[in-house]
Coordinates of N, CA and C in Angstrom, one line a residue:
X270 N 0.7 -0.8 0.3 CA -0.1 0.0 -0.1 C -0.1 1.7 -0.5
X271 N 0.6 2.0 -1.2 CA 1.7 3.5 -1.1 C 1.5 4.3 0.3
X272 N 1.6 4.5 1.0 CA 0.6 5.9 1.5 C 1.4 7.5 1.5
X273 N 1.1 8.2 1.9 CA 1.4 9.6 2.4 C 3.2 10.0 2.2
X274 N 3.1 10.8 1.3 CA 4.8 10.5 1.7 C 5.1 12.3 0.5
X275 N 6.7 12.8 1.8 CA 6.7 14.8 1.3 C 5.9 15.6 1.2
X276 N 6.7 17.4 1.0 CA 5.8 18.1 1.6 C 5.3 18.8 0.2
X277 N 4.1 19.6 0.6 CA 3.7 20.2 0.2 C 3.1 21.8 -0.2
X278 N 3.7 22.6 -0.6 CA 3.9 23.8 0.2 C 3.1 24.4 -0.3
X279 N 1.9 24.9 0.3 CA 1.0 26.2 -0.6 C -0.2 27.3 0.3
X280 N -1.1 28.1 0.1 CA -1.9 28.7 1.0 C -3.5 28.3 0.9
X281 N -3.5 28.5 2.5 CA -4.9 28.1 2.7 C -5.4 29.6 2.2
X282 N -6.7 29.3 1.6 CA -7.5 30.3 1.2 C -8.4 31.3 2.2
X283 N -8.8 32.3 2.0 CA -9.8 33.0 1.9 C -11.1 32.3 3.1
X284 N -11.4 30.6 2.8 CA -12.4 30.0 3.5 C -12.0 29.7 4.8
X285 N -11.2 29.2 4.9 CA -10.0 28.3 5.7 C -9.8 27.0 4.9
X286 N -9.8 26.4 3.1 CA -10.0 25.3 3.0 C -8.9 25.4 2.2
X287 N -7.3 24.0 3.0 CA -6.6 23.5 2.1 C -6.7 22.8 0.3
X288 N -6.0 22.6 -0.4 CA -6.0 21.3 -1.5 C -5.2 20.6 -1.1
X289 N -6.0 19.4 -0.9 CA -5.0 17.3 -0.8 C -4.3 17.5 -2.2
X290 N -2.6 17.2 -1.6 CA -2.0 17.4 -3.1 C -2.3 16.0 -3.3
X291 N -2.4 15.9 -4.9 CA -2.9 15.0 -6.2 C -2.7 13.6 -5.5
X292 N -0.9 13.7 -5.4 CA -0.6 12.6 -5.1 C -1.0 11.7 -3.4
X293 N -1.8 12.9 -2.6 CA -2.5 12.1 -1.5 C -3.9 11.8 -2.2
X294 N -4.3 12.7 -2.8 CA -5.4 12.5 -3.1 C -5.7 10.7 -3.8
X295 N -4.5 10.3 -4.6 CA -4.6 9.0 -5.0 C -5.0 8.4 -4.1
X296 N -3.8 7.8 -2.9 CA -3.4 7.6 -2.3 C -5.0 7.7 -1.7
X297 N -6.2 8.9 -0.9 CA -7.3 8.4 0.1 C -8.1 7.6 -0.8
X298 N -8.2 7.8 -1.7 CA -9.3 7.7 -3.5 C -8.8 6.0 -3.6
X299 N -7.5 5.5 -3.6 CA -7.4 4.2 -4.0 C -6.9 3.0 -2.5
X300 N -7.3 4.2 -1.7 CA -6.7 3.2 -0.2 C -7.6 2.7 1.0
X301 N -8.7 4.6 0.9 CA -8.5 5.0 1.8 C -10.9 4.9 1.8
X302 N -10.6 6.2 0.8 CA -12.1 7.0 0.9 C -11.5 8.1 0.9
X303 N -13.1 9.1 0.7 CA -12.6 10.7 1.0 C -12.7 10.9 3.0
X304 N -13.7 10.6 3.4 CA -13.9 10.3 4.9 C -12.4 10.6 5.4
X305 N -12.6 11.8 5.8 CA -12.0 12.4 7.2 C -11.7 13.0 8.2
X306 N -10.9 12.7 9.7 CA -10.5 13.4 10.4 C -9.4 14.4 11.0
X307 N -9.5 15.9 11.2 CA -8.7 16.2 11.0 C -8.7 16.7 12.6
X308 N -7.2 17.1 13.2 CA -7.7 16.9 15.2 C -6.0 17.4 15.2
X309 N -6.0 18.5 16.2 CA -4.8 18.9 17.0 C -4.1 18.2 17.2
X310 N -2.4 18.3 17.2 CA -2.0 17.8 18.4 C -2.2 17.6 19.7
X311 N -0.4 16.9 20.7 CA -0.8 17.1 21.7 C -0.1 18.7 22.0
X312 N 0.8 19.4 21.5 CA 1.2 20.5 21.7 C 1.4 21.5 21.2
X313 N 0.0 20.9 20.1 CA -0.5 22.0 19.0 C 0.6 22.7 18.3
X314 N 1.5 22.4 17.7 CA 2.4 22.2 17.1 C 1.9 22.0 15.4
X315 N 0.9 20.9 15.0 CA 0.7 21.2 13.4 C -0.9 20.5 13.9
X316 N -1.6 20.7 12.4 CA -2.6 19.2 12.9 C -2.4 18.3 12.4
X317 N -2.8 17.0 12.3 CA -3.2 15.8 11.7 C -4.5 15.5 11.2
X318 N -4.3 14.7 10.2 CA -5.4 14.5 9.3 C -5.5 12.9 8.9
X319 N -6.5 12.0 9.4 CA -7.0 10.6 9.4 C -7.5 10.5 8.8
X320 N -7.1 9.8 7.5 CA -8.2 9.1 7.1 C -9.0 8.0 7.2
X321 N -10.3 7.9 7.4 CA -11.3 7.5 8.0 C -10.5 6.0 9.0
X322 N -10.3 4.9 8.1 CA -9.9 3.3 8.5 C -8.5 4.4 9.9
X323 N -7.5 4.8 9.3 CA -6.3 4.9 10.3 C -7.3 5.7 11.9
X324 N -8.0 6.4 12.1 CA -9.0 7.2 13.1 C -9.7 6.0 13.2
X325 N -10.2 5.4 13.1 CA -10.7 4.4 13.3 C -10.4 3.1 14.3
X326 N -9.0 3.2 14.2 CA -7.7 2.1 14.9 C -7.3 2.9 15.4
X327 N -7.0 4.0 15.9 CA -6.5 5.1 16.4 C -7.8 4.6 18.0
X328 N -8.7 4.5 17.6 CA -10.0 5.0 18.3 C -9.8 3.6 19.4
X329 N -9.4 2.7 18.2 CA -9.8 0.6 19.1 C -8.3 1.1 19.5
X330 N -7.5 1.9 19.5 CA -6.1 1.3 20.7 C -6.5 2.2 21.7
X331 N -7.4 3.3 21.5 CA -7.5 4.5 23.3 C -8.2 3.7 23.4
X332 N -9.8 2.6 22.7 CA -10.4 2.2 24.3 C -9.6 1.0 25.2
X333 N -8.4 0.6 24.7 CA -7.2 -0.3 25.5 C -6.7 -0.2 26.4
X334 N -6.8 1.5 26.2 CA -6.1 2.4 26.9 C -6.4 2.3 28.8
X335 N -6.0 2.6 30.3 CA -6.7 2.6 30.9 C -7.0 4.0 31.9
X336 N -8.6 4.5 31.9 CA -9.0 5.2 31.4 C -9.2 6.2 32.3
X337 N -8.2 5.8 33.6 CA -8.1 6.7 34.1 C -6.5 7.2 34.5
X338 N -5.4 6.9 33.6 CA -4.5 6.8 33.5 C -4.1 8.7 32.7
X339 N -3.6 9.8 33.4 CA -4.1 11.1 33.0 C -3.1 11.7 31.7
X340 N -2.3 10.6 31.8 CA -1.5 11.2 30.0 C -2.7 10.3 28.7
X341 N -3.9 9.5 29.4 CA -4.5 9.1 28.1 C -5.7 9.8 28.4
X342 N -6.1 10.5 29.4 CA -6.8 11.5 30.4 C -7.0 13.0 29.0
X343 N -5.7 13.9 28.7 CA -5.4 14.5 27.8 C -5.7 14.2 27.0
X344 N -5.3 12.7 26.6 CA -4.8 12.8 24.6 C -5.7 12.3 24.3
X345 N -7.6 12.0 24.9 CA -8.4 12.1 25.0 C -9.2 13.5 24.2
X346 N -9.0 14.8 25.5 CA -9.1 15.5 25.7 C -9.1 17.1 24.0
X347 N -7.2 16.3 24.6 CA -7.2 17.8 23.3 C -7.3 16.5 21.6
X348 N -6.7 15.7 21.9 CA -6.9 14.9 20.4 C -8.3 14.6 19.7
X349 N -8.4 13.6 20.6 CA -10.2 13.4 20.7 C -11.2 14.5 20.6
X350 N -11.4 14.8 21.9 CA -11.8 16.3 21.4 C -11.7 17.3 20.5
X351 N -10.6 16.8 20.6 CA -10.6 18.3 19.2 C -11.4 18.4 17.7
X352 N -11.3 16.7 17.7 CA -11.1 16.1 16.5 C -12.4 16.2 16.0
X353 N -13.0 16.2 13.9 CA -13.7 16.9 13.5 C -13.6 16.6 12.3
X354 N -14.6 15.8 11.6 CA -15.2 14.6 10.8 C -14.7 15.8 9.3
X355 N -14.8 15.3 8.4 CA -15.1 16.0 6.9 C -14.2 15.3 5.9
X356 N -15.3 16.2 4.6 CA -14.3 15.0 3.5 C -13.8 16.3 2.2
X357 N -13.6 15.7 1.6 CA -12.8 16.1 0.6 C -13.4 16.8 -0.4
X358 N -13.9 17.9 -1.1 CA -14.9 17.8 -2.2 C -14.3 18.0 -3.0
X359 N -15.5 18.0 -4.3 CA -14.7 17.5 -5.4 C -14.3 18.9 -5.7
X360 N -13.4 19.8 -5.6 CA -12.5 20.2 -6.3 C -10.7 19.7 -5.1
X361 N -11.0 19.4 -4.5 CA -9.7 18.1 -3.6 C -9.7 19.4 -2.9
X362 N -9.8 19.8 -2.1 CA -9.6 20.2 -0.4 C -10.4 20.3 0.6
X363 N -10.1 20.0 1.3 CA -10.4 20.4 3.5 C -10.5 21.5 3.7
X364 N -12.0 21.6 4.4 CA -11.3 23.1 5.0 C -11.4 22.4 6.6
X365 N -10.1 23.4 6.6 CA -10.0 23.5 8.4 C -10.4 24.5 9.4
X366 N -11.3 23.9 10.2 CA -12.6 24.4 11.5 C -11.9 25.7 11.7
X367 N -12.6 26.4 12.0 CA -12.1 27.9 13.3 C -11.0 27.5 13.9
X368 N -12.1 26.7 15.0 CA -10.9 26.7 16.5 C -9.4 25.1 15.5
X369 N -9.2 24.7 15.1 CA -8.2 24.3 14.8 C -7.1 25.2 14.2
X370 N -7.7 25.7 13.4 CA -6.7 27.0 12.8 C -6.4 27.6 14.3
X371 N -6.9 28.2 14.8 CA -6.2 28.4 16.0 C -6.0 27.7 17.4
X372 N -5.8 26.8 17.3 CA -5.0 25.9 18.0 C -3.7 26.2 17.6
X373 N -3.7 25.8 16.2 CA -1.5 25.5 15.5 C -1.6 27.7 15.1
X374 N -2.5 27.9 15.6 CA -1.9 29.5 14.7 C -1.7 29.7 13.1
X375 N -3.0 28.8 12.6 CA -2.3 29.3 10.9 C -3.9 30.3 11.0
X376 N -3.3 31.2 10.1 CA -4.3 32.6 9.6 C -4.6 32.8 8.3
X377 N -6.1 32.7 8.3 CA -6.4 32.7 6.2 C -5.4 33.6 5.4
X378 N -5.3 32.6 4.8 CA -3.7 32.8 3.6 C -2.7 32.5 4.0
X379 N -2.7 31.5 4.9 CA -1.8 31.2 5.1 C -1.0 30.4 4.8
X380 N 0.6 31.2 4.6 CA 1.2 30.0 4.2 C 1.3 28.8 4.8
X381 N 0.7 27.6 3.9 CA 1.5 25.8 5.3 C 1.5 24.9 4.4
X382 N 2.3 23.9 5.1 CA 3.0 22.8 4.2 C 1.9 21.8 4.6
X383 N 1.8 20.7 3.8 CA 1.1 19.0 3.6 C 1.5 18.1 3.8
X384 N 2.0 18.2 4.9 CA 3.6 16.9 5.5 C 2.3 15.1 5.1
X385 N 3.1 15.0 3.9 CA 3.0 12.8 4.2 C 3.8 12.3 5.4
X386 N 3.2 11.8 6.2 CA 3.9 11.0 7.4 C 3.1 9.6 6.8
X387 N 3.5 8.9 5.9 CA 2.8 7.4 5.1 C 1.1 7.3 6.1
X388 N 1.4 6.7 7.1 CA -0.8 6.8 6.9 C -0.4 7.9 7.6
X389 N -1.1 9.0 7.9 CA -1.7 10.6 8.0 C -1.1 11.2 7.7
X390 N -1.9 12.8 7.7 CA -1.4 14.0 6.6 C -1.1 15.0 7.6
X391 N 0.4 15.9 8.5 CA 0.3 16.3 9.6 C 0.0 18.3 8.5
X392 N -0.3 18.9 8.8 CA -0.5 20.3 7.7 C 0.2 21.6 9.4
X393 N 0.8 22.4 8.9 CA 1.8 23.1 9.3 C 2.1 24.0 9.1
X394 N 1.8 25.5 9.7 CA 2.6 26.2 9.6 C 3.9 26.5 8.6
X395 N 4.4 27.1 7.8 CA 5.2 27.3 6.9 C 6.5 27.7 8.4
X396 N 6.3 28.4 8.6 CA 7.4 29.0 9.7 C 7.6 28.1 10.2
X397 N 7.4 28.1 11.1 CA 7.0 27.0 12.4 C 7.5 25.3 11.6
X398 N 6.8 24.6 11.0 CA 7.7 23.8 10.1 C 9.4 24.1 9.9
X399 N 9.9 25.1 10.1 CA 11.1 25.3 9.5 C 12.1 25.5 10.3
X400 N 11.5 26.0 11.6 CA 11.8 25.8 12.8 C 12.3 25.0 13.8
X401 N 11.0 24.2 13.7 CA 11.5 22.7 13.6 C 11.8 21.9 13.8
X402 N 12.7 22.0 11.7 CA 13.2 21.3 11.4 C 14.9 21.2 11.7
X403 N 15.6 22.8 12.0 CA 16.1 23.4 12.0 C 17.0 22.8 13.2
X404 N 17.5 21.6 13.9 CA 17.8 20.9 15.0 C 19.1 21.8 15.1
X405 N 19.6 21.5 16.8 CA 21.0 21.3 16.8 C 21.4 20.3 15.8
X406 N 22.6 20.6 16.2 CA 23.4 19.1 15.0 C 23.6 18.2 16.7
X407 N 23.8 18.4 17.7 CA 23.6 17.9 19.2 C 21.9 17.3 19.2
X408 N 20.8 17.8 19.2 CA 20.1 17.1 18.8 C 19.6 15.9 17.8
X409 N 20.0 16.5 16.8 CA 19.8 15.2 15.2 C 20.9 13.9 15.5
X410 N 22.1 14.4 16.6 CA 22.9 13.1 17.1 C 22.0 12.0 18.2
X411 N 21.5 12.6 18.1 CA 20.6 12.2 20.0 C 19.7 11.7 18.3
X412 N 18.9 12.1 17.6 CA 17.6 12.0 17.3 C 18.2 10.2 15.8
X413 N 19.3 10.6 15.4 CA 19.9 9.4 14.5 C 20.1 8.3 15.3
X414 N 20.9 8.3 16.9 CA 21.3 7.4 18.0 C 19.5 6.7 17.7
X415 N 18.6 7.1 18.1 CA 17.1 6.8 18.9 C 17.0 5.7 17.2
X416 N 16.6 6.8 16.1 CA 16.8 6.4 15.4 C 17.3 4.6 14.5
X417 N 18.8 4.8 15.3 CA 20.0 3.6 14.7 C 19.4 2.3 15.7
X418 N 18.7 3.6 16.7 CA 18.5 1.4 17.6 C 17.3 0.8 17.6
X419 N 16.1 1.8 16.6 CA 15.1 1.0 16.5 C 15.5 0.6 15.0
X420 N 16.5 0.6 14.5 CA 16.9 -0.1 12.8 C 16.4 0.7 12.1
X421 N 16.2 2.0 12.1 CA 16.1 3.2 11.2 C 16.8 3.1 10.4

């Protein structure tokens, strides 16, 4: 199964819509369908867009977690609580609701980057993503070490 990959620069329109990149629409069409869930991340750095199948898998996993665990409660409040179901329209766009745009500080007409993450899609403010990617050499060495330990 081919997943979502690559970075796509674009501008959010005046109504808060983004264009789902053509390659991502192809993946949706062949593997998932047009039903999506948009939500905030725990740290409000970006938005995540889940195909319905991936969202349902996440919900099933969450159901198995201890309901009294504070981290689980926070995750449910923040990520699940902010999720919005949506569809890709006939022009290949998705509406990002105002509350979610506010969470990640993405303004109307803002420059955004749509990033493929294999089975989900991230939506970033262009400047914020640039800052996140530019890390110190010590941080990069630590990340490389962790990935190497995982066999990547």
